[in-house]
Amino acid sequence: MTEKRIRVRFAPSPTGPLHIGGVRTALYNYLFAKKHGGDFLLRIEDTDQGRFVPGAEDYIIESLKWAGITPNEGIGFGEGPHAPYKQSERREIYKKYADQLVNEGKAYYAFDTPEELEKLRKELEESKASNTSYSYHVRGRMKNSLTLPLEEVQQRIASGSPYVVRIKMPENEIIKADDIIRGHIEVNTATLDDKVLFKSDGLPTYHLANIVDDYSMQITHVIRGEEWLPSLPLHVLLYRYLGWESVMPQFAHLPLLLKPDGKGKLSKRDGDRLGFPVFPMNWKDPFSGELSSGYREAGYTKDAFINILAFLGWNPGTEQELFTLDELAQAFSLDHVHKAGARFDFEKAKWFNHQYLVKLSDTEIAKAFKSILAEKGITASDDKIAVICGLVKDRVNFVKEIWDQASFFFVAPESYDPEAIKKRWKPETPALLNGAKEVIQAIEPFTAQNIHDVLHGYIEKNQLNMGGVMVPIRIALVGTTKGPDLQVIMELLGKDEVIRRIEKALSLIKLP
Ligand code: GLU
């Protein structure tokens, strides 16, 4: 027997920007398909017109493109044999299944008005009923095709009065399901409600559309967030009711992403509050104009971003922490996805970015840093920028932080670290610096090695204190006692600039 080709899908609803939890779901689907030589498709689930947000679909597509999580089928990625991949363009497909379920007695038409439903909700709440939703306990006293005479039902439908289709949940049956991550699950239908499958606006709800599409797109594995686990019994029942149980996909519900302290789901507000992005790219809310920051614009490389996401809920079972997308696809397995929620660790996220940043060549980093310099109106040769990036990259997590570490290469300090002055600027410092200045003036060629040899020779010959001379020079050039090798800094600044900065420091730094 030939093995069935693995087919998975990422099925977001365009109700806002894609949260990083959503990108992780897409990534795990992508990795699973790659690992098994299968297909990964993108389907847009937009049947809830009330929650439609302009721009969200493009945002999803663009985010996946940036992260390199490329579907080989689906909307935004060249469509494919099951087009269209957007549910609002597939609306004719769903109605017949809703009708089929009604005709077979597995679903029914319901005509209750919003006011009647509200009244029911209040009543159930007040009576503290065990099941407070529209379920078998109450369906017998509501306005639906189970309670109304057939002619009235037909007449209502013919006259165009609004109705929905609800599933007729069995009264007391155990639904069994197996989840690859969570194991065996059993739920009694008495606890479930008669979910709406088809709405009065002529569109299916998520549940019906999702099952019909997974079936018709031949999906073999549904890998999605844990928030969909409560829907699983309903979905299993729908497969059975539609006669598709034998080809029902396998399910894997991924762990929630938790706040850094592990207390609750990671939300958009946590990002704002704690200062890290929870979205892949910047997003501007089209209604409120509110801005949310993204990993891309925060300066994360896409490789780091992928690596961060991969470890939020999965581990390779080895010590290896850095993985390319291809390596992840090799290593990935649903067996190593945890059940427990994955705590977001922002420090670790920065660590990942650092690891990828230092792997880049100095020229690559320089390309990105050059545009930061350009924004500040600073120009310098590509070679010089690359050397400077190479000197400080170990000290930064992001390209934009290079400026904090290397600004003195481009602009002379305007002020000097008061702590450094207090500790290292002594009454004899001006005389020592003037002496050193004379020596520096004569150094030729002005290379780091030569500067080192000449200055050290001078200090030793005159029995001066090494730190007493070199540290004030550093303060004059950098503004503080930190930074890369002083001789290298001097070579890059050039002799004239070094002299200028020493003179400037001598005139500005006054001891009390
Ligand atoms: N449209 C659902 C969502 O927005 C898809 C859930 C699923 O994968 O079944 O997450």
Coordinates of C-alpha atoms and ligand atoms in Angstrom, one line a residue:
M1 CA 0.0 0.0 0.0
T2 CA 1.4 3.4 -0.8
E3 CA 1.6 5.9 2.0
K4 CA -0.7 8.8 1.8
R5 CA 1.0 12.0 0.9
I6 CA 1.3 14.3 3.9
R7 CA -0.7 17.5 3.5
V8 CA -1.0 20.2 6.1
R9 CA -2.4 23.7 6.2
F10 CA -2.1 27.0 8.0
A11 CA -5.6 28.4 8.2
P12 CA -5.5 31.9 9.8
S13 CA -8.5 34.2 9.9
P14 CA -7.7 37.7 8.8
T15 CA -9.0 39.3 12.0
G16 CA -5.9 41.3 12.8
P17 CA -2.1 41.0 12.6
L18 CA -0.7 37.5 12.9
H19 CA 0.5 36.9 16.5
I20 CA 3.8 35.1 16.8
G21 CA 1.8 32.1 18.1
G22 CA 0.2 32.0 14.7
V23 CA 3.6 32.2 13.0
R24 CA 4.8 29.3 15.1
T25 CA 1.8 27.3 14.0
A26 CA 2.6 28.0 10.4
L27 CA 6.3 27.1 11.1
Y28 CA 5.5 23.7 12.7
N29 CA 3.2 22.9 9.8
Y30 CA 5.8 23.9 7.3
L31 CA 8.5 21.9 9.1
F32 CA 6.3 18.8 9.3
A33 CA 5.5 19.0 5.6
K34 CA 9.2 19.4 4.7
K35 CA 10.3 16.6 6.9
H36 CA 7.8 14.2 5.3
G37 CA 8.2 15.5 1.7
G38 CA 4.6 16.6 1.8
D39 CA 2.6 19.8 1.0
F40 CA 2.0 22.8 3.2
L41 CA -0.8 25.1 2.2
L42 CA -2.2 28.5 3.2
R43 CA -5.9 28.9 3.4
I44 CA -7.6 32.1 4.5
E45 CA -10.6 31.5 6.8
D46 CA -12.6 34.6 6.4
T47 CA -16.2 33.5 6.8
D48 CA -16.7 35.7 9.8
Q49 CA -17.3 38.9 7.9
G50 CA -17.9 40.8 11.2
R51 CA -14.3 40.3 12.3
F52 CA -12.7 41.2 8.9
V53 CA -9.8 43.6 9.3
P54 CA -8.5 45.3 6.1
G55 CA -4.8 44.6 5.5
A56 CA -4.7 41.5 7.7
E57 CA -4.5 39.0 4.8
D58 CA -1.7 40.9 3.2
Y59 CA 0.1 41.1 6.5
I60 CA -0.2 37.3 7.0
I61 CA 1.2 36.6 3.5
E62 CA 4.0 39.2 3.9
S63 CA 5.0 37.8 7.3
L64 CA 5.3 34.3 6.0
K65 CA 7.3 35.5 3.1
W66 CA 9.7 37.4 5.4
A67 CA 10.2 34.5 7.7
G68 CA 10.7 32.1 4.8
I69 CA 7.8 29.9 5.8
T70 CA 6.7 29.4 2.2
P71 CA 3.6 27.4 1.5
N72 CA 3.8 25.4 -1.7
E73 CA 0.1 25.9 -2.3
G74 CA -2.4 28.5 -1.4
I75 CA -3.4 32.1 -1.4
G76 CA -0.5 34.5 -2.0
F77 CA 1.7 31.7 -3.1
G78 CA 0.5 30.8 -6.6
E79 CA -2.7 29.1 -5.6
G80 CA -2.8 25.4 -6.6
P81 CA -5.1 22.5 -7.5
H82 CA -7.6 23.3 -4.8
A83 CA -8.2 26.9 -5.6
P84 CA -9.7 29.1 -4.4
Y85 CA -8.0 29.0 -1.0
K86 CA -10.0 31.8 0.5
Q87 CA -13.2 30.7 2.1
S88 CA -15.3 33.7 1.1
E89 CA -14.6 32.6 -2.5
R90 CA -15.8 29.1 -1.8
R91 CA -19.2 30.0 -0.3
E92 CA -21.2 27.8 -2.7
I93 CA -19.4 24.7 -1.6
Y94 CA -20.6 24.8 2.0
K95 CA -24.3 25.2 1.8
K96 CA -24.9 21.8 0.3
Y97 CA -23.2 20.1 3.2
A98 CA -25.3 22.1 5.7
D99 CA -28.5 21.1 3.9
Q100 CA -27.3 17.5 3.7
L101 CA -26.8 17.4 7.5
V102 CA -30.3 18.9 8.0
N103 CA -31.9 16.4 5.5
E104 CA -30.2 13.5 7.4
G105 CA -31.5 14.7 10.7
K106 CA -28.0 15.6 12.0
A107 CA -28.6 19.3 12.0
Y108 CA -31.6 21.6 12.0
Y109 CA -32.8 25.0 11.0
A110 CA -33.2 27.5 13.9
F111 CA -35.1 30.7 13.6
D112 CA -34.6 32.2 17.0
T113 CA -34.2 36.0 17.0
P114 CA -31.2 37.7 18.7
E115 CA -33.7 38.8 21.5
E116 CA -34.9 35.3 22.0
L117 CA -31.4 34.0 22.3
E118 CA -30.5 36.7 24.7
K119 CA -33.5 35.8 26.8
L120 CA -32.4 32.1 26.8
R121 CA -28.9 33.0 27.8
K122 CA -30.1 35.0 30.8
E123 CA -32.5 32.4 31.9
L124 CA -29.9 29.6 31.8
E125 CA -27.4 31.8 33.6
E126 CA -29.9 32.7 36.3
S127 CA -31.0 29.1 36.8
K128 CA -27.3 28.1 37.1
A129 CA -27.8 25.4 34.5
S130 CA -24.9 23.0 33.9
N131 CA -25.0 23.7 30.2
T132 CA -25.7 27.4 29.6
S133 CA -25.7 27.3 25.8
Y134 CA -28.2 26.3 23.1
S135 CA -28.0 22.6 23.5
Y136 CA -30.3 19.5 23.6
H137 CA -31.5 20.6 27.0
V138 CA -33.3 23.6 25.5
R139 CA -33.6 23.0 21.8
G140 CA -37.1 21.4 22.3
R141 CA -38.5 24.8 23.5
M142 CA -36.8 27.0 20.9
K143 CA -38.0 28.1 17.5
N144 CA -36.4 25.6 15.1
S145 CA -37.2 22.9 12.6
L146 CA -37.4 20.3 15.4
T147 CA -40.2 22.2 17.1
L148 CA -42.1 24.0 14.3
P149 CA -44.4 22.2 11.9
L150 CA -42.7 21.3 8.6
E151 CA -45.0 23.7 6.5
E152 CA -44.0 26.6 8.8
V153 CA -40.3 25.8 8.4
Q154 CA -40.7 25.6 4.6
Q155 CA -42.7 28.8 4.5
R156 CA -40.2 30.7 6.7
I157 CA -37.3 29.6 4.5
A158 CA -39.2 30.3 1.3
S159 CA -40.1 33.8 2.5
G160 CA -36.5 34.6 3.3
S161 CA -36.7 34.9 7.0
P162 CA -33.3 34.6 8.7
Y163 CA -32.2 31.2 10.0
V164 CA -29.1 29.4 11.0
V165 CA -28.2 25.7 10.8
R166 CA -27.3 24.1 14.1
I167 CA -25.7 20.8 14.7
K168 CA -27.9 18.3 16.5
M169 CA -25.5 17.2 19.3
P170 CA -26.2 13.7 20.5
E171 CA -27.7 13.8 24.1
N172 CA -25.3 11.6 25.9
E173 CA -22.5 10.1 23.9
I174 CA -18.8 9.9 24.5
I175 CA -16.8 11.3 21.6
K176 CA -13.3 9.9 21.5
A177 CA -10.4 11.5 19.7
D178 CA -6.7 11.1 19.6
D179 CA -4.3 14.0 19.6
I180 CA -0.7 13.4 18.7
I181 CA 0.5 15.8 21.4
R182 CA -2.2 15.4 24.0
G183 CA -3.0 11.7 23.7
H184 CA -6.5 10.2 24.0
I185 CA -9.4 12.6 24.7
E186 CA -13.0 11.7 25.6
V187 CA -15.8 14.2 25.9
N188 CA -19.5 13.6 26.7
T189 CA -21.7 15.4 24.2
A190 CA -24.0 16.4 27.1
T191 CA -21.5 19.1 27.8
L192 CA -21.4 20.4 24.3
D193 CA -23.8 22.8 22.5
D194 CA -25.6 22.8 19.2
K195 CA -23.0 25.0 17.5
V196 CA -24.1 27.1 14.5
L197 CA -22.7 25.6 11.3
F198 CA -24.3 27.9 8.8
K199 CA -25.2 31.5 9.5
S200 CA -28.0 33.8 8.4
D201 CA -25.6 35.8 6.2
G202 CA -25.3 32.7 3.9
L203 CA -21.8 31.8 5.0
P204 CA -20.7 28.8 7.0
T205 CA -19.1 29.2 10.5
Y206 CA -15.5 28.3 11.0
H207 CA -16.4 24.8 12.1
L208 CA -18.2 23.7 9.0
A209 CA -16.0 25.5 6.5
N210 CA -12.9 24.2 8.2
I211 CA -14.0 20.6 8.1
V212 CA -15.3 20.8 4.5
D213 CA -12.1 22.4 3.3
D214 CA -9.8 20.1 5.2
Y215 CA -11.6 17.2 3.7
S216 CA -11.7 18.5 0.1
M217 CA -8.1 19.7 0.3
Q218 CA -7.1 16.3 1.4
I219 CA -5.5 17.4 4.7
T220 CA -3.8 14.6 6.5
H221 CA -2.7 16.4 9.7
V222 CA -4.3 19.3 11.5
I223 CA -1.6 21.1 13.5
R224 CA -3.0 24.1 15.3
G225 CA -3.1 26.0 18.5
E226 CA -4.4 24.6 21.8
E227 CA -7.2 27.1 21.8
W228 CA -8.9 24.9 19.2
L229 CA -8.9 21.8 21.3
P230 CA -12.4 22.4 22.8
S231 CA -13.7 22.3 19.2
L232 CA -12.2 18.9 18.5
P233 CA -15.2 16.8 19.6
L234 CA -17.4 18.8 17.4
H235 CA -15.0 18.4 14.5
V236 CA -14.8 14.7 15.0
L237 CA -18.5 14.5 15.0
L238 CA -18.8 16.5 11.8
Y239 CA -16.4 14.1 10.1
R240 CA -18.6 11.3 11.2
Y241 CA -21.8 13.0 10.2
L242 CA -20.5 13.9 6.8
G243 CA -19.3 10.3 6.2
W244 CA -15.7 11.2 6.2
E245 CA -14.5 9.5 9.3
S246 CA -12.2 7.1 7.5
V247 CA -10.2 10.0 6.0
M248 CA -10.3 12.3 9.0
P249 CA -7.0 14.0 9.5
Q250 CA -4.8 13.4 12.6
F251 CA -4.8 16.2 15.1
A252 CA -2.0 17.9 17.0
H253 CA -2.8 20.8 19.3
L254 CA 0.3 23.0 20.0
P255 CA 0.9 24.4 23.5
L256 CA 0.0 27.9 24.3
L257 CA 2.6 30.7 24.3
L258 CA 2.8 32.0 27.9
K259 CA 3.9 35.3 29.3
P260 CA 7.5 35.4 30.5
D261 CA 6.4 34.7 34.1
G262 CA 4.4 31.8 32.9
K263 CA 1.2 33.3 34.2
G264 CA -1.3 33.3 31.3
K265 CA -1.3 33.5 27.6
L266 CA 1.2 35.8 25.9
S267 CA -0.9 38.8 24.7
K268 CA -0.3 41.9 22.6
R269 CA -0.4 43.9 25.8
D270 CA 2.5 41.9 27.3
G271 CA 4.6 43.0 24.4
D272 CA 3.8 46.7 24.9
R273 CA 4.2 46.4 28.7
L274 CA 7.5 44.5 28.7
G275 CA 9.0 46.1 25.6
F276 CA 9.3 43.2 23.1
P277 CA 7.4 42.5 19.9
V278 CA 4.6 39.9 19.8
F279 CA 4.1 40.3 16.1
P280 CA 6.4 39.3 13.2
M281 CA 6.3 42.7 11.5
N282 CA 5.1 46.2 12.5
W283 CA 1.3 46.6 12.2
K284 CA -0.8 49.7 12.2
D285 CA -4.4 49.0 13.2
P286 CA -6.6 50.4 10.4
F287 CA -9.3 51.4 12.8
S288 CA -7.5 52.9 15.8
G289 CA -4.2 53.8 14.0
E290 CA -2.4 52.1 17.0
L291 CA 1.0 50.8 16.2
S292 CA 2.3 47.4 17.3
S293 CA 6.0 46.5 16.8
G294 CA 7.3 43.6 14.9
Y295 CA 10.4 41.4 15.0
R296 CA 11.4 42.4 11.5
E297 CA 11.6 46.1 12.3
A298 CA 13.0 45.5 15.8
G299 CA 16.1 44.2 14.0
Y300 CA 15.8 40.5 14.3
T301 CA 17.2 38.5 11.4
K302 CA 14.6 36.1 10.0
D303 CA 16.9 33.1 10.9
A304 CA 16.9 34.2 14.6
F305 CA 13.1 34.7 14.5
I306 CA 12.6 31.2 13.1
N307 CA 14.9 29.7 15.7
I308 CA 13.1 31.6 18.5
L309 CA 9.8 30.3 17.4
A310 CA 11.0 26.7 16.8
F311 CA 12.0 26.4 20.5
L312 CA 8.7 27.8 21.8
G313 CA 7.1 24.4 22.3
W314 CA 9.5 22.0 20.8
N315 CA 13.1 20.8 21.5
P316 CA 15.3 18.7 19.4
G317 CA 16.2 16.3 22.2
T318 CA 19.8 17.3 21.9
E319 CA 22.0 20.2 23.0
Q320 CA 21.9 21.9 19.7
E321 CA 20.3 25.4 19.8
L322 CA 21.1 27.0 16.5
F323 CA 19.2 25.6 13.5
T324 CA 18.7 26.7 10.0
L325 CA 15.3 26.3 8.5
D326 CA 16.5 23.2 6.6
E327 CA 18.1 21.7 9.7
L328 CA 14.9 22.3 11.6
A329 CA 12.9 20.5 8.9
Q330 CA 15.3 17.5 9.4
A331 CA 15.1 17.6 13.2
F332 CA 11.5 18.4 13.7
S333 CA 9.0 15.9 15.0
L334 CA 5.7 16.3 16.7
D335 CA 6.9 13.7 19.3
H336 CA 9.1 16.4 20.7
V337 CA 6.4 19.1 20.9
H338 CA 5.6 19.7 24.6
K339 CA 2.1 19.6 26.1
A340 CA 2.9 22.3 28.7
G341 CA 2.6 26.0 27.7
A342 CA 5.8 27.5 26.3
R343 CA 7.0 30.4 28.3
F344 CA 8.3 33.3 26.2
D345 CA 11.9 34.3 27.2
F346 CA 12.8 37.7 25.8
E347 CA 16.4 37.4 26.9
K348 CA 16.8 34.2 25.0
A349 CA 15.2 35.8 22.0
K350 CA 17.9 38.5 22.0
W351 CA 20.5 35.8 22.6
F352 CA 19.4 34.1 19.4
N353 CA 19.6 37.3 17.4
H354 CA 23.1 37.9 18.7
Q355 CA 24.2 34.4 17.7
Y356 CA 22.9 35.0 14.1
L357 CA 24.3 38.5 14.0
V358 CA 27.9 37.4 14.8
K359 CA 27.6 34.7 12.2
L360 CA 27.1 37.3 9.5
S361 CA 30.1 38.7 7.6
D362 CA 31.3 42.1 8.6
T363 CA 30.3 43.3 5.1
E364 CA 26.8 42.0 5.5
I365 CA 26.4 43.8 8.9
A366 CA 27.9 46.9 7.4
K367 CA 25.3 47.0 4.7
A368 CA 22.6 47.2 7.3
F369 CA 24.5 49.6 9.5
K370 CA 25.3 51.9 6.6
S371 CA 21.6 52.8 6.3
I372 CA 21.5 53.7 10.0
L373 CA 24.5 55.9 9.5
A374 CA 22.8 57.5 6.4
E375 CA 19.8 58.4 8.6
K376 CA 22.2 60.3 10.8
G377 CA 23.8 62.0 7.7
I378 CA 27.1 60.2 8.2
T379 CA 29.0 58.7 5.3
A380 CA 32.1 56.5 5.4
S381 CA 33.7 54.0 3.1
D382 CA 32.2 50.5 3.0
D383 CA 35.5 49.0 4.1
K384 CA 35.8 51.2 7.1
I385 CA 32.2 50.6 8.2
A386 CA 32.8 46.8 7.8
V387 CA 35.9 47.0 10.0
I388 CA 34.1 48.9 12.7
C389 CA 31.1 46.5 12.6
G390 CA 33.5 43.6 13.0
L391 CA 35.1 45.3 16.0
V392 CA 31.9 45.8 18.0
K393 CA 29.6 43.0 16.8
D394 CA 30.4 40.8 19.8
R395 CA 29.0 43.5 22.1
V396 CA 25.6 43.9 20.4
N397 CA 22.4 41.9 19.8
F398 CA 21.1 44.1 17.0
V399 CA 22.6 46.1 14.2
K400 CA 21.0 49.3 15.5
E401 CA 22.9 48.8 18.8
I402 CA 26.2 49.2 16.9
W403 CA 25.7 52.9 17.0
D404 CA 25.8 52.9 20.8
Q405 CA 29.1 51.0 20.7
A406 CA 30.7 52.7 17.7
S407 CA 29.4 56.2 17.4
F408 CA 32.8 57.6 18.5
F409 CA 34.3 56.3 15.3
F410 CA 32.1 58.8 13.4
V411 CA 31.6 61.7 15.8
A412 CA 33.9 63.0 18.5
P413 CA 32.6 62.8 22.0
E414 CA 30.8 65.9 23.2
S415 CA 31.0 64.9 26.8
Y416 CA 33.0 62.5 28.9
D417 CA 31.8 59.8 31.3
P418 CA 32.0 61.5 34.7
E419 CA 32.7 58.2 36.5
A420 CA 35.6 57.6 34.2
I421 CA 37.0 61.1 34.8
K422 CA 36.6 60.8 38.5
K423 CA 38.6 57.5 38.6
R424 CA 41.1 58.0 35.8
W425 CA 41.7 61.7 35.2
K426 CA 44.5 62.7 37.6
P427 CA 46.3 66.0 38.2
E428 CA 49.2 64.7 36.2
T429 CA 47.1 63.6 33.3
P430 CA 47.3 66.8 31.2
A431 CA 51.1 66.6 31.3
L432 CA 51.1 63.0 30.4
L433 CA 48.7 63.5 27.5
N434 CA 50.7 66.4 26.2
G435 CA 53.8 64.2 26.2
A436 CA 51.9 61.4 24.5
K437 CA 50.6 63.8 21.9
E438 CA 54.1 64.7 20.8
V439 CA 54.9 61.0 20.4
I440 CA 51.8 60.3 18.5
Q441 CA 52.4 63.2 16.2
A442 CA 55.6 61.5 15.0
I443 CA 54.2 58.0 14.5
E444 CA 54.6 56.9 10.9
P445 CA 53.0 54.8 9.4
F446 CA 49.9 55.3 11.6
T447 CA 49.0 51.7 11.9
A448 CA 47.7 49.9 15.1
Q449 CA 50.8 47.8 15.4
N450 CA 53.1 50.7 15.0
I451 CA 51.1 52.9 17.3
H452 CA 51.3 50.1 19.9
D453 CA 55.0 49.6 19.6
V454 CA 55.9 53.3 19.7
L455 CA 53.6 54.3 22.5
H456 CA 54.5 51.3 24.6
G457 CA 58.2 51.9 24.0
Y458 CA 57.8 55.5 25.0
I459 CA 55.9 54.7 28.2
E460 CA 58.4 52.0 29.2
K461 CA 61.5 54.1 28.4
N462 CA 60.1 57.0 30.5
Q463 CA 58.9 54.6 33.2
L464 CA 55.4 56.0 33.0
N465 CA 52.3 54.2 34.2
M466 CA 50.7 52.4 31.3
G467 CA 47.1 52.9 32.4
G468 CA 47.9 56.5 33.5
V469 CA 48.6 57.3 29.8
M470 CA 46.5 54.9 27.8
V471 CA 43.2 55.3 29.8
P472 CA 43.0 59.1 29.5
I473 CA 43.8 58.7 25.7
R474 CA 40.9 56.4 25.5
I475 CA 38.6 58.8 27.4
A476 CA 39.6 61.6 25.1
L477 CA 38.9 59.5 21.9
V478 CA 35.8 57.5 23.1
G479 CA 34.4 59.5 25.9
T480 CA 34.6 56.6 28.3
T481 CA 36.9 53.8 29.4
K482 CA 35.1 51.1 27.3
G483 CA 35.5 50.1 23.6
P484 CA 37.7 47.9 21.4
D485 CA 41.5 47.9 21.2
L486 CA 42.8 51.5 21.6
Q487 CA 45.4 51.2 18.9
V488 CA 42.9 50.0 16.4
I489 CA 40.6 52.9 17.3
M490 CA 43.5 55.3 16.8
E491 CA 44.4 53.8 13.4
L492 CA 40.7 54.1 12.3
L493 CA 40.3 57.7 13.5
G494 CA 43.6 58.8 11.9
K495 CA 46.4 60.8 13.4
D496 CA 44.9 64.2 12.9
E497 CA 41.6 63.3 14.5
V498 CA 43.4 61.6 17.4
I499 CA 45.4 64.7 18.1
R500 CA 42.3 66.9 17.7
R501 CA 40.4 64.8 20.3
I502 CA 43.2 64.8 22.8
E503 CA 43.4 68.6 22.5
K504 CA 39.6 68.9 22.9
A505 CA 39.6 66.7 26.0
L506 CA 42.5 68.7 27.5
S507 CA 40.6 71.9 27.0
L508 CA 37.2 70.5 28.2
I509 CA 38.0 68.3 31.1
K510 CA 38.8 70.4 34.1
L511 CA 39.5 68.9 37.5
P512 CA 37.7 70.5 40.4
Ligands
GLU1 N1 -9.2 29.9 11.3 C1 -8.7 29.3 12.5 C2 -7.7 30.3 13.1 O1 -7.9 31.4 12.9 C3 -8.0 28.0 12.1 C4 -8.0 27.0 13.2 C5 -7.6 25.6 12.6 O2 -6.4 25.5 12.2 O3 -8.4 24.8 12.5 O4 -6.8 30.0 13.9

